[in-house]
XYZ file of C-alpha atoms in Angstrom:
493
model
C 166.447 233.155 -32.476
C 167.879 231.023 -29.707
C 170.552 228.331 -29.815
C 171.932 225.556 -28.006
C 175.486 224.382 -28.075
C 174.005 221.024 -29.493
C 172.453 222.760 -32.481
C 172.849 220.465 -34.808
C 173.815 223.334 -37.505
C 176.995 224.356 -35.565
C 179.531 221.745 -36.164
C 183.262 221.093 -34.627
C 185.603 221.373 -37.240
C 189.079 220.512 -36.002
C 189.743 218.027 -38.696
C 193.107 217.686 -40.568
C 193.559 219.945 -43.416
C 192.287 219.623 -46.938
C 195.030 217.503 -49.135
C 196.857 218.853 -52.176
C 197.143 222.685 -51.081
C 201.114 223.568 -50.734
C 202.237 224.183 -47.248
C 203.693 227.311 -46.208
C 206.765 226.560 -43.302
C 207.918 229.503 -40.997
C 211.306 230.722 -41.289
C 213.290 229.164 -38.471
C 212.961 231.853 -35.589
C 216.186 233.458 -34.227
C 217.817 232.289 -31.236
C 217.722 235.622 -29.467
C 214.213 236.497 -29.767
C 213.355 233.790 -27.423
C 211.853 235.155 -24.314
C 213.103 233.046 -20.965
C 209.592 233.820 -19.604
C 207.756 231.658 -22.036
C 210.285 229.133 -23.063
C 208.992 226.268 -21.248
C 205.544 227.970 -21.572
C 202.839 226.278 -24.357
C 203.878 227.182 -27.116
C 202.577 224.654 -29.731
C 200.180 223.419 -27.557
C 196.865 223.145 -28.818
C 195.554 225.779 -26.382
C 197.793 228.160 -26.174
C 195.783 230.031 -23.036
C 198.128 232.867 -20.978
C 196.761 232.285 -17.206
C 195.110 234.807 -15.896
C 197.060 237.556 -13.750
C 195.135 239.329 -10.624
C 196.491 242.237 -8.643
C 196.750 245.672 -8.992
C 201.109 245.220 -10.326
C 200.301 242.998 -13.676
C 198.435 245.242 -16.396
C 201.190 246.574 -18.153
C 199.257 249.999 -18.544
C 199.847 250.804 -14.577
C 196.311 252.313 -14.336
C 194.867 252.970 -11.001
C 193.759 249.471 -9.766
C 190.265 248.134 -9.495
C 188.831 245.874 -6.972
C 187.696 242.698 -8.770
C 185.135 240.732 -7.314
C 185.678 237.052 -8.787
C 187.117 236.197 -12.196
C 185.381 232.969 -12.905
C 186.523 230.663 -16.071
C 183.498 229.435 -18.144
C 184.197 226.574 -20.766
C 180.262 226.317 -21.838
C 177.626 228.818 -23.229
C 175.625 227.746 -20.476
C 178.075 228.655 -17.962
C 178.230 231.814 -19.373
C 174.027 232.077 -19.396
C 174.218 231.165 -15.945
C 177.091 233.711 -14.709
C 175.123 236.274 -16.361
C 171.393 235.689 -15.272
C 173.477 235.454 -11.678
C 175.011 238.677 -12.118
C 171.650 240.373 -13.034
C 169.499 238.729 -10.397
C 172.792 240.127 -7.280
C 173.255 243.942 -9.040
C 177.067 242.856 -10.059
C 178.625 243.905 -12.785
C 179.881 241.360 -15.726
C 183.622 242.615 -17.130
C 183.818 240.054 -20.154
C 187.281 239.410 -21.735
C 188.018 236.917 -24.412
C 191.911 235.996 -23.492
C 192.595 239.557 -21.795
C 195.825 240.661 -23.695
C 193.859 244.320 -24.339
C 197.754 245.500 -23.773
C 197.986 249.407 -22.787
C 194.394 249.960 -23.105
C 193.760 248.174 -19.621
C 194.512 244.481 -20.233
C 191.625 242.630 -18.480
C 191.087 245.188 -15.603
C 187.052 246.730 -15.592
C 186.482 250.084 -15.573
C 184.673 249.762 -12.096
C 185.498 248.910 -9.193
C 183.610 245.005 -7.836
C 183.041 243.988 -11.275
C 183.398 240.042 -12.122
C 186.097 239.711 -14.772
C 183.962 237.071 -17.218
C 187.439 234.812 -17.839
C 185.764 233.318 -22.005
C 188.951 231.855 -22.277
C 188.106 228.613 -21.830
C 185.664 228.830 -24.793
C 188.280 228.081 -26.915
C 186.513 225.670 -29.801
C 186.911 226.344 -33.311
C 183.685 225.132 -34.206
C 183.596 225.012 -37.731
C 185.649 225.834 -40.729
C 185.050 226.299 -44.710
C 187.119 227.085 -46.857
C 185.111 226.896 -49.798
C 183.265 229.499 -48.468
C 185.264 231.460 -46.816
C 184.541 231.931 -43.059
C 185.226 230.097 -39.452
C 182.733 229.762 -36.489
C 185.550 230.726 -33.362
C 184.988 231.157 -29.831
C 186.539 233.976 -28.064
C 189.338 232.104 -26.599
C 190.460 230.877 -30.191
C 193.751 233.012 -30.780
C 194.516 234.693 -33.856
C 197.652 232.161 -33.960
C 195.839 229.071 -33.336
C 193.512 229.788 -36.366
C 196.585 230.568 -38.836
C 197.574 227.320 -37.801
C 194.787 225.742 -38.591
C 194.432 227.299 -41.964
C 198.049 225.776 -42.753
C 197.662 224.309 -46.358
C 194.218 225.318 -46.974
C 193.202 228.226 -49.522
C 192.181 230.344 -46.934
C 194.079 232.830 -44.427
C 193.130 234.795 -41.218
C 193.533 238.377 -41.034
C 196.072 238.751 -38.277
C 197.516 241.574 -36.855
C 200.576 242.948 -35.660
C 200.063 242.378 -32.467
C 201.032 238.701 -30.113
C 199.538 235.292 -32.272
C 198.042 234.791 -28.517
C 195.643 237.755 -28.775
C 192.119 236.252 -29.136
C 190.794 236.219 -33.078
C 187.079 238.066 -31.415
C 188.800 240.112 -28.935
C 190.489 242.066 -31.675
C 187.270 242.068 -33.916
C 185.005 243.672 -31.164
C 187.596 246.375 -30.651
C 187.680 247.125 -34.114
C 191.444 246.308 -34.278
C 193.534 247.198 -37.676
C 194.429 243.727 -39.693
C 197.881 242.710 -42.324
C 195.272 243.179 -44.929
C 192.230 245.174 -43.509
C 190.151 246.145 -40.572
C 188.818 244.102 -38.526
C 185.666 244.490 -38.777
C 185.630 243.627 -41.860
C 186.544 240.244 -40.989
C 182.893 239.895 -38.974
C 180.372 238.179 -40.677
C 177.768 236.800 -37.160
C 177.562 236.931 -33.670
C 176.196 235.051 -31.288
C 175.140 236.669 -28.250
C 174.313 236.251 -24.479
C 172.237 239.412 -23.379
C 172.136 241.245 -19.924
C 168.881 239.311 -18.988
C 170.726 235.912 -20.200
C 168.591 235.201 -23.263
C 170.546 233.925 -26.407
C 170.751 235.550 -29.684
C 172.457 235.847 -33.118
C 173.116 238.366 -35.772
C 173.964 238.923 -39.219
C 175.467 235.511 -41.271
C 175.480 232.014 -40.126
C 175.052 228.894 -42.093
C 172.219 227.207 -42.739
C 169.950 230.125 -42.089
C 170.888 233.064 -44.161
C 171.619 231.512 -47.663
C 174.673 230.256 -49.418
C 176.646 232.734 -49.562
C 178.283 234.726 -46.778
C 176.851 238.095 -46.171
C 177.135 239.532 -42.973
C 174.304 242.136 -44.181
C 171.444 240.222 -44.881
C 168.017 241.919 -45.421
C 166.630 244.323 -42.983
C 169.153 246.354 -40.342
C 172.386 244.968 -40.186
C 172.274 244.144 -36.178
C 176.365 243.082 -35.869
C 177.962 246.255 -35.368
C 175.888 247.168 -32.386
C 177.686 244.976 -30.091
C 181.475 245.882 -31.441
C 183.302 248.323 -29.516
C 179.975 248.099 -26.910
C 178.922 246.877 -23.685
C 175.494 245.481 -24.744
C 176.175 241.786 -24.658
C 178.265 239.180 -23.760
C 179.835 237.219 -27.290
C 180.344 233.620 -26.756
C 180.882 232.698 -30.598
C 181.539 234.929 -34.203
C 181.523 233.692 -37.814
C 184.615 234.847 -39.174
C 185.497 235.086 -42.405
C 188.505 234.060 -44.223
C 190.823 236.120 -46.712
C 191.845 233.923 -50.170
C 195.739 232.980 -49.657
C 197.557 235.066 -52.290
C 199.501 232.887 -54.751
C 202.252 235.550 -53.954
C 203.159 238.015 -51.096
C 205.704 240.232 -51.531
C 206.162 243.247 -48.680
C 208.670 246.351 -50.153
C 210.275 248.110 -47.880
C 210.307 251.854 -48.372
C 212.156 254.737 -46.698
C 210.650 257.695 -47.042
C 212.673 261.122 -47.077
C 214.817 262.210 -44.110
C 214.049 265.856 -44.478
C 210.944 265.743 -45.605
C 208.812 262.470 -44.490
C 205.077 264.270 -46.039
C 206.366 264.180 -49.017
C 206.145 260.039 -48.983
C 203.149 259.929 -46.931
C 201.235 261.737 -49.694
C 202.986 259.799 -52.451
C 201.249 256.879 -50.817
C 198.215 258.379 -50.591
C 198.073 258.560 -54.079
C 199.156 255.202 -55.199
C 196.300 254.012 -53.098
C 194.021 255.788 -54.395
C 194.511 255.113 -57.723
C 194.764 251.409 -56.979
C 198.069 250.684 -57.617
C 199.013 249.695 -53.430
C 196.226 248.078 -51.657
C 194.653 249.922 -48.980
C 196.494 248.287 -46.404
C 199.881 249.949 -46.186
C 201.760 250.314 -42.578
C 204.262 253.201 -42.036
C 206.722 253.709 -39.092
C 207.641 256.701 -37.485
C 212.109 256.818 -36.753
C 211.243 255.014 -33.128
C 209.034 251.915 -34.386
C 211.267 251.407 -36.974
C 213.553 250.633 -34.611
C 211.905 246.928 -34.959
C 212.585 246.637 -38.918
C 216.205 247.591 -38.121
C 215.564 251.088 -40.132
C 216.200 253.795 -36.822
C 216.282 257.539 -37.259
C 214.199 256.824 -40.435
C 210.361 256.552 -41.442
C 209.765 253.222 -43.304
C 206.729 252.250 -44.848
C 205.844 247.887 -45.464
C 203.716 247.901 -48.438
C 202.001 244.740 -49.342
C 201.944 243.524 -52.746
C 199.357 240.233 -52.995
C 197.666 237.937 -54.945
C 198.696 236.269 -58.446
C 201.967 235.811 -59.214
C 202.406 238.147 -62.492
C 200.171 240.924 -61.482
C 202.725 241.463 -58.044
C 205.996 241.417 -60.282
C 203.877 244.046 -62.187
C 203.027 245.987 -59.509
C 206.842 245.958 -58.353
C 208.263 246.628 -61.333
C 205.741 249.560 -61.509
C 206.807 250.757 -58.064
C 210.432 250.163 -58.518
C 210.276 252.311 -61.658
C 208.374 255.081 -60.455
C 210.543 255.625 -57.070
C 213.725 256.721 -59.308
C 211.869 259.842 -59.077
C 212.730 261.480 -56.224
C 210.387 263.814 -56.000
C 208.235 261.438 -54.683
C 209.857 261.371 -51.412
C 210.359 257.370 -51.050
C 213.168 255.432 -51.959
C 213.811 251.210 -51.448
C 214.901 250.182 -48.150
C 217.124 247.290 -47.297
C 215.713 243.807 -47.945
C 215.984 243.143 -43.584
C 213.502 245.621 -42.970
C 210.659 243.240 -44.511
C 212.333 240.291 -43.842
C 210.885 236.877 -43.950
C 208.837 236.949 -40.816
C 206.943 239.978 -41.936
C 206.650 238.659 -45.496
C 205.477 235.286 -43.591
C 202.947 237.424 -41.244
C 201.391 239.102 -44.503
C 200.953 235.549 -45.858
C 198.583 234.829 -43.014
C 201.222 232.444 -41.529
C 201.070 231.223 -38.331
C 204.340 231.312 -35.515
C 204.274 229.678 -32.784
C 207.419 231.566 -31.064
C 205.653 235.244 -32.128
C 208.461 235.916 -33.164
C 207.457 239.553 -34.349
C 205.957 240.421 -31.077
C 208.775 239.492 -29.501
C 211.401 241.663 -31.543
C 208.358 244.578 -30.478
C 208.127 244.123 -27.300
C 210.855 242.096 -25.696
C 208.731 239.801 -23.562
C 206.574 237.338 -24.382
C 202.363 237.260 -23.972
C 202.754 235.638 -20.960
C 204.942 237.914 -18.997
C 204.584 241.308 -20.544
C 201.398 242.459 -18.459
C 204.059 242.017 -15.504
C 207.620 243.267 -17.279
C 206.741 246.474 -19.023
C 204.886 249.482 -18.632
C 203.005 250.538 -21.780
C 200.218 252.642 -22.524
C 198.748 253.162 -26.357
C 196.663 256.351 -27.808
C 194.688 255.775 -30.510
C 193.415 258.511 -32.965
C 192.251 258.536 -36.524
C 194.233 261.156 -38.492
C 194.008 262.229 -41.970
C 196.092 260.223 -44.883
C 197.892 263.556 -45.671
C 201.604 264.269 -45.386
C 201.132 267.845 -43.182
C 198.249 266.433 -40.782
C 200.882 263.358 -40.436
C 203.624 265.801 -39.571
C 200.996 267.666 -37.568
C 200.360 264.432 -35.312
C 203.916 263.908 -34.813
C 204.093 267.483 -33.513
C 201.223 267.046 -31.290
C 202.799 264.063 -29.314
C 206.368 265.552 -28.995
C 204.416 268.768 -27.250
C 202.199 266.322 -25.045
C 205.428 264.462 -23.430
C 205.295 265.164 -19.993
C 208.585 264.823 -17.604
C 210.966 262.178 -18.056
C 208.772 260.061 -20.989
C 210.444 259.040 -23.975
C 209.440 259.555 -27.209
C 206.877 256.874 -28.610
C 206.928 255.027 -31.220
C 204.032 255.867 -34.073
C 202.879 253.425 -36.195
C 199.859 254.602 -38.512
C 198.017 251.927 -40.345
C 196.208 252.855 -43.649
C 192.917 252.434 -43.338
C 191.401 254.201 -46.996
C 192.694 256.188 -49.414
C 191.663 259.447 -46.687
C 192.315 257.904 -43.042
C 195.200 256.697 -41.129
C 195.146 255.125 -37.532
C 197.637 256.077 -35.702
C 198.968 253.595 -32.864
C 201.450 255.655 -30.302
C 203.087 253.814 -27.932
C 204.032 255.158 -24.467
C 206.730 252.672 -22.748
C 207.580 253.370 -19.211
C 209.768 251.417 -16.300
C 206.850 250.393 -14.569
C 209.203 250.063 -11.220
C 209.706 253.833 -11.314
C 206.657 255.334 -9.929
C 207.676 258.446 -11.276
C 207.696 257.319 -14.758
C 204.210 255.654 -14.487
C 202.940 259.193 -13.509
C 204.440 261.197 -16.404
C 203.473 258.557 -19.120
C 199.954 258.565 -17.303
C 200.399 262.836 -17.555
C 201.174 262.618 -21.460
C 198.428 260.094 -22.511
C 195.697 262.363 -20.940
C 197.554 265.732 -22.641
C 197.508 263.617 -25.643
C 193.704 263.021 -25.442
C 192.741 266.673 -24.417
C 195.486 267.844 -27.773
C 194.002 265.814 -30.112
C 190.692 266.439 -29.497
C 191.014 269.783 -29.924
C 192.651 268.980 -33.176
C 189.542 267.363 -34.102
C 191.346 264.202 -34.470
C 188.897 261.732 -33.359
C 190.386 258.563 -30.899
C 189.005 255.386 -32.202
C 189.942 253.344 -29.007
C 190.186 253.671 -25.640
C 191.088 252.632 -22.234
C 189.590 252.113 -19.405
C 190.488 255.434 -18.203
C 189.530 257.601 -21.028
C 185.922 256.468 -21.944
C 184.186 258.239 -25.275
C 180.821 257.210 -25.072
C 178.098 260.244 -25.945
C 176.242 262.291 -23.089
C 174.106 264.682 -22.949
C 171.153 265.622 -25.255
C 173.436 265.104 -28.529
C 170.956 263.222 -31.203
C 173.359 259.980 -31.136
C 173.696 260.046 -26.922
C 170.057 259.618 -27.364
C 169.786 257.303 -29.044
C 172.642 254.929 -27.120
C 170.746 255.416 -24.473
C 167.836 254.331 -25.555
C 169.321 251.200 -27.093
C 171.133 250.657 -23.288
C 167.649 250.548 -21.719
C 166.327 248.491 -23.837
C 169.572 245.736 -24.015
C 170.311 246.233 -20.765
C 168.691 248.107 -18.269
C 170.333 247.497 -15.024
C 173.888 247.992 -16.253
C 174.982 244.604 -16.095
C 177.636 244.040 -18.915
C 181.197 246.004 -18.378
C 179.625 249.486 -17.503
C 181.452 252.315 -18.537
C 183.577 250.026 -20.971
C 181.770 252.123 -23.911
């Protein structure tokens, strides 16, 4: 099916928010956390866009540079039609990137080298929102902040993430990012697509054409998971949909033991299986809890959501049940889930990312340039000794004078756990860059031989099948068909 961008079935829904739903207000944020960088940046601004950086010194992952041919800006789905029919017709390769804040995985850099970088951006609209139903029409340069904000007072959330409220709400969908309260792909319900030859396309829900009721599945094969986490198209608009805003949010800190951290890990393990936490846990290894204020100790947020009596319930519950301590976890202090991460769990919005900034120490706009940072991302399982067994894996893998990372691992199911290390580096110390470089590839070579698969990578580590493996096949058959000549960010996936 093709579309226009005056279709009269996609709306623009930037109207003021539904009367008569309480408002939620964001803790006042703490003096210090302001970084200079961004202080008389746009924050609050209605489009909240972080200018694009060029040169081979501003992707805070310090990977070899790439030649970049242009970096043009679209604002329209035509301009994007046209940049890609352009591309195809003059052999150049299209790098799309929604606002480019891909942060140690390669930022907005290609893979190859004379690649356009496709700036979507400046699509920024949020189309349409409905609460009733659940589910917003964004364009890719619609951050995950602006959104919250627009949900403000409404019965409806976004998913966000623990990452910068200027991160791009599709961006972190097509990479399959890890929500507050679920994956993100969960979150997708349509697509709309520009292909390689510059036809226009969509996929799975959108309303008005696929019933009432959102359901990203449909009838017949379920077409929107092709183009996550793949190079097949470019994505100038997604449905999204929208989470219910709990009545009540409560996030319990909990410590798990000193001597033996497994024993926790596999306490949780069971309380999510058996319902009584939500599949949606976060633990931190002694370095990232650093952030909650908890060092030298493995913490654990677990978020308790929804109505009002059934989270006392489930705290009461908890708090009962960890006087045992054979269960390995005990309650941490009230400032390690304090009210911006109880306020980021709510689905609120914060305008000075205020989170991010107590992570990171720079702001969205500056941290490309101010910090080295690489990421590694494996899926490990939700058990205590192949926790402990990860942890062991990255000490071995640190090569010369890197630091230990932090480890967060984000509970994905009762039986998996992504695992998000972070390699920080002085990225003025050439030295440095090369060891943290050294340790992310050792840590890629070790954990695939552990059988621990990586579930995203960057743009010097690319996964994608070869060879005559069923599923390599198969890709590749799909590639020629989608696009032949190679058009969209080659060797992205």
């Amino acid at each position: 099916m093709s579309f226009s961008e005056s279709d009269p079935r996609v709306r623009v829904a930037d109207e003021p928010h539904p009367a008569g739903v309480p408002q939620t207000q964001a803790p006042a944020p703490a003096r210090a956390a302001v970084c200079a960088s961004c202080a008389t940046g746009s924050a609050g601004t209605g489009r909240d866009v972080v200018p694009l950086q060029q040169g081979p010194d501003v992707e805070t992952g310090r990977f070899k540079a790439r030649t970049v041919a242009t970096a043009p800006r679209p604002t329209t789905v035509a301009q994007v039609v046209a940049a890609v029919r352009a591309a195809g017709t003059g052999d150049v390769a299209l790098h799309p990137v929604s606002t480019g804040l891909n942060w140690g995985l390669g930022s907005r850099t290609p893979v190859r080298d004379g690649a356009i970088v496709l700036d979507l951006s400046g699509l920024d609209r949020i189309r349409e929102t409905d609460v009733r139903r659940g589910y917003a029409i964004v364009e890719p340069g619609v951050t995950q902040g602006r959104l919250a904000a627009h949900l403000t007072g409404t019965s409806r959330i976004v998913n966000l993430t623990g990452s910068s409220q200027h991160t791009s709400v599709i961006g972190g969908v097509l990479e399959r990012g890890v929500g507050l309260q679920q994956g993100r792909a969960e979150d997708l319900a349509g697509l709309e697509l520009v292909l390689a030859d510059g036809t226009t396309a969509r996929t799975g829900w959108w309303p008005g054409t696929a019933g009432a009721v959102v359901r990203p599945h449909g009838r017949g094969p379920s077409l929107n998971h092709l183009f996550t986490q793949s190079s097949w198209a470019v994505v100038t608009a997604a449905v999204v949909r929208l989470l219910p805003r709990p009545a009540a949010v409560r996030v319990l800190p909990l410590l798990l033991d000193e001597r033996k951290p497994e024993r926790g890990v596999d306490t949780l393990r069971k309380w999510t299986e058996q319902g009584l936490i939500p599949p949606n846990a976060k633990i931190y290894d002694p370095v990232a809890a650093r952030t909650y204020g908890t060092p030298g100790r493995y913490l654990a947020h677990v978020c308790l959501a929804g109505d009002q009596d059934l989270v006392r319930a489930a705290t009461e519950i908890i708090t009962d049940r960890l006087r045992n301590r054979e269960r390995g976890l005990a309650l941490g202090p009230d400032a390690a889930a304090d009210r911006w991460v109880q306020h980021a769990y709510a689905g609120g919005a914060d305008p000075h990312d205020t989170l991010f900034l107590r992570k990171t120490g720079h702001c969205a706009r500056c941290l490309d340039r101010a910090r080295g940072l690489l990421l590694f991302l494996p899926i490990v399982p939700f058990e205590g000794t192949a926790v402990r067994r990860a942890a062991a894996l990255t000490r071995e893998c640190l090569a010369g004078a890197t630091t230990p990372p932090g480890i967060t691992m984000n509970v994905l199911d009762p039986d998996a756990l992504d695992h998000v290390v972070t390699l920080g580096f002085p990225p003025e110390n050439p030295t440095a860059v090369r060891d943290a470089h050294r340790t992310l590839d050792r840590l890629h070579e070790a954990f695939t031989r552990e059988g621990f698969t990586v579930y995203r990578t960057d743009i010097d580590h690319p996964t994608t099948p070869t060879g005559t493996k069923p599923e390599a096949l198969l890709r590749g058959r799909l590639e020629r068909a989608l696009d032949p000549h190679g058009v969209i960010a080659p060797g992205r996936h």
